[in-house]
Tab-separated table of C-alpha atoms in Angstrom:
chain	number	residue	atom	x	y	z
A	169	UNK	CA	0.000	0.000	0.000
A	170	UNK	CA	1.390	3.497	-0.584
A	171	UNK	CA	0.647	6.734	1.493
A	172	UNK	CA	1.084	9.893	1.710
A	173	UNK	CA	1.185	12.228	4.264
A	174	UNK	CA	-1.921	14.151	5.387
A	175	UNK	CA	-1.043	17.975	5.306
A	176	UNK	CA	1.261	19.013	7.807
A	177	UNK	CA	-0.383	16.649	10.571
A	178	UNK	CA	2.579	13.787	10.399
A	179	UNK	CA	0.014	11.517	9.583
A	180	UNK	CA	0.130	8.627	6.884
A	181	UNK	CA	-2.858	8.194	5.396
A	182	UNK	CA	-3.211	5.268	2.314
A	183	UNK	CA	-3.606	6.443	-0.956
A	184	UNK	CA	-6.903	3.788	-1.327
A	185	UNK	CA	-9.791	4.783	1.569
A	186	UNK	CA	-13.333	2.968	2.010
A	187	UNK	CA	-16.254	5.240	1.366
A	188	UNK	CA	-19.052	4.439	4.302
A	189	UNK	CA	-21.930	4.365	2.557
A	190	UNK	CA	-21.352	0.566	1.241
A	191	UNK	CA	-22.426	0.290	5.098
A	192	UNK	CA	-25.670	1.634	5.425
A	193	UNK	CA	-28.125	-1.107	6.881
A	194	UNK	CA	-31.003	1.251	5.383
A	195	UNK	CA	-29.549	0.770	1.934
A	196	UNK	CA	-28.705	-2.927	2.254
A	197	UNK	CA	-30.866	-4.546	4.918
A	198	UNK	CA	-29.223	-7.955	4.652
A	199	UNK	CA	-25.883	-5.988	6.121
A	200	UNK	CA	-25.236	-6.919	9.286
A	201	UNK	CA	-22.466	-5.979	12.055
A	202	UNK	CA	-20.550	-8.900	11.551
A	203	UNK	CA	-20.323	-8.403	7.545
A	204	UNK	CA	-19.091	-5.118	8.121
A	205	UNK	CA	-16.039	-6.468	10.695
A	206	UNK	CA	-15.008	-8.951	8.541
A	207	UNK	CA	-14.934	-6.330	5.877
A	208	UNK	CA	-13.344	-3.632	7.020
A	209	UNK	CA	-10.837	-6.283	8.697
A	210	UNK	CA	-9.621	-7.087	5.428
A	211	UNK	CA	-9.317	-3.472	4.305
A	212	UNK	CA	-6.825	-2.742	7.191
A	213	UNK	CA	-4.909	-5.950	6.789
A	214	UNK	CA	-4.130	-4.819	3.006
A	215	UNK	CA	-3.164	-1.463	4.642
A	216	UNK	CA	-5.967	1.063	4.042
A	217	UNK	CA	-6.643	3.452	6.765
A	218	UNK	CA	-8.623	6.279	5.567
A	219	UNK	CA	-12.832	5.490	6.069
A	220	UNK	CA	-15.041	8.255	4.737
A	221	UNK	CA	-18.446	8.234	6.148
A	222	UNK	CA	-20.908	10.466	8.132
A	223	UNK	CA	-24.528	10.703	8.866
A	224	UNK	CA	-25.736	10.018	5.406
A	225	UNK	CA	-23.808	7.293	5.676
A	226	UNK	CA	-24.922	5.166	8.369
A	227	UNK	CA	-22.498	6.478	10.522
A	228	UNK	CA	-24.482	5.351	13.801
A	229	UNK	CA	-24.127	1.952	12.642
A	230	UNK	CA	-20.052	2.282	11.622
A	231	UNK	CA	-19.289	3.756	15.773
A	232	UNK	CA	-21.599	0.672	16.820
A	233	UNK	CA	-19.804	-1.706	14.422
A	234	UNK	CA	-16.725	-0.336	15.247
A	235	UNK	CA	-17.025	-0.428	19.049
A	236	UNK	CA	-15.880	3.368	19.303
A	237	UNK	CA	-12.454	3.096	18.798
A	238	UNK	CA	-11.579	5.434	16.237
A	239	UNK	CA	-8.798	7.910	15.466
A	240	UNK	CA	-10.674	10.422	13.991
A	241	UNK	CA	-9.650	13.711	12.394
C-alpha cells in the first residue's frame, strides 16, 4: 500500500480509503455488524486506513460496528 502524508499533521494516510456508505443497513438490509467487521478487517490488513463516512452514511451503525475506537480527524 502506498501513502502519503496528510497535510502538515505527520500523519500517513493510504492512498486507497473505504467510502461508508457501502455500510448503510437502510440501503442494504441484509448488512449486518458482523459483515461489516469482517470487511473492514480485510481493508486494514491490506493497509488502508482512511474510512469516509458520516450521517448520510450510516455512521451510527459504523461507531456501533466499530465499538468506538476510532482515530478520527
Amino acid at each position: 500500500m502506498r501513502y502519503k502524508q496528510l497535510g502538515k499533521t505527520g500523519l500517513e494516510i493510504s492512498v486507497i480509503g473505504i467510502g461508508g456508505g457501502v455500510f448503510n443497513p437502510s440501503k442494504d438490509p441484509l448488512l449486518t455488524e458482523e459483515k461489516v467487521r469482517e470487511a473492514l478487517s480485510l481493508w486494514i490488513e491490506g493497509g488502508v486506513n482512511v474510512l469516509d463516512w458520516g450521517k448520510d452514511y450510516g455512521e451510527n451503525f459504523l461507531k456501533k460496528v466499530l465499538d468506538k475506537k476510532l482515530h478520527l480527524i
